[in-house]
């Protein structure tokens, strides 16, 4: 059995962070990848990782949220 990359605790921590974070309208996530509606991005990604927890193909959604959190934490 492979270990899950993230669990309820990690999802809750991300939800808490984004609930309290000041979100820009848009942000460059990686080189040439710009999120144009950060609020919608966060909302949709949180929904997906909650609904598809433990499904490896959806881990990228979690990774992008973590990357966004890191970028916002550095910029604040």
Coordinates of C-alpha atoms in Angstrom, one line a residue:
X1 CA 0.0 0.0 0.0
X2 CA 1.5 3.4 -0.9
X3 CA 1.3 6.2 1.6
X4 CA -0.9 9.2 0.8
X5 CA 0.9 12.4 0.0
X6 CA -1.5 14.4 2.1
X7 CA -4.2 13.7 4.6
X8 CA -7.0 15.6 6.4
X9 CA -4.5 17.5 8.6
X10 CA -2.7 18.9 5.6
X11 CA -5.9 19.8 3.9
X12 CA -7.2 21.6 7.0
X13 CA -3.9 23.5 7.3
X14 CA -4.2 24.7 3.7
X15 CA -7.8 25.7 4.2
X16 CA -6.9 27.7 7.3
X17 CA -4.0 29.4 5.6
X18 CA -6.1 30.4 2.5
X19 CA -9.0 31.5 4.7
X20 CA -6.8 34.0 6.5
X21 CA -4.4 34.9 3.6
X22 CA -4.7 38.1 1.6
X23 CA -5.0 36.7 -1.9
X24 CA -3.9 38.7 -4.9
X25 CA -6.2 38.8 -7.9
X26 CA -3.5 37.0 -10.0
X27 CA -0.1 35.5 -9.5
X28 CA 2.6 33.8 -11.5
X29 CA 2.9 30.3 -10.1
X30 CA 5.7 29.0 -12.2
X31 CA 7.6 30.5 -15.1
X32 CA 4.9 31.3 -17.7
X33 CA 2.0 29.8 -15.6
X34 CA -0.2 32.7 -14.3
X35 CA -3.3 32.1 -12.2
X36 CA -5.7 34.9 -13.2
X37 CA -8.3 34.3 -10.5
X38 CA -6.5 33.2 -7.3
X39 CA -9.7 32.9 -5.2
X40 CA -11.3 30.5 -7.8
X41 CA -8.1 28.6 -8.1
X42 CA -7.9 28.0 -4.3
X43 CA -11.5 27.1 -4.0
X44 CA -11.5 24.6 -6.9
X45 CA -8.3 23.0 -5.9
X46 CA -9.4 22.6 -2.2
X47 CA -12.6 20.9 -3.4
X48 CA -10.7 18.5 -5.7
X49 CA -8.2 17.4 -3.1
X50 CA -11.0 16.8 -0.6
X51 CA -13.1 14.8 -3.0
X52 CA -10.2 12.9 -4.5
X53 CA -8.0 12.4 -1.5
X54 CA -5.6 9.5 -1.9
X55 CA -6.0 9.4 -5.7
X56 CA -2.4 9.8 -7.1
X57 CA -3.5 11.5 -10.3
X58 CA -4.9 14.4 -8.3
X59 CA -1.8 15.0 -6.2
X60 CA -0.8 17.9 -8.5
X61 CA -3.7 19.9 -7.2
X62 CA -2.3 19.6 -3.7
X63 CA 1.2 20.4 -5.0
X64 CA 0.0 23.6 -6.7
X65 CA -1.8 24.8 -3.5
X66 CA 1.4 24.2 -1.5
X67 CA 3.5 26.1 -4.0
X68 CA 1.0 29.0 -4.0
X69 CA 1.1 29.0 -0.2
X70 CA 4.9 29.2 -0.2
X71 CA 4.8 32.0 -2.7
X72 CA 2.3 34.0 -0.7
X73 CA 4.2 33.4 2.5
X74 CA 7.5 34.7 1.0
X75 CA 5.7 37.8 -0.5
X76 CA 4.0 38.8 2.7

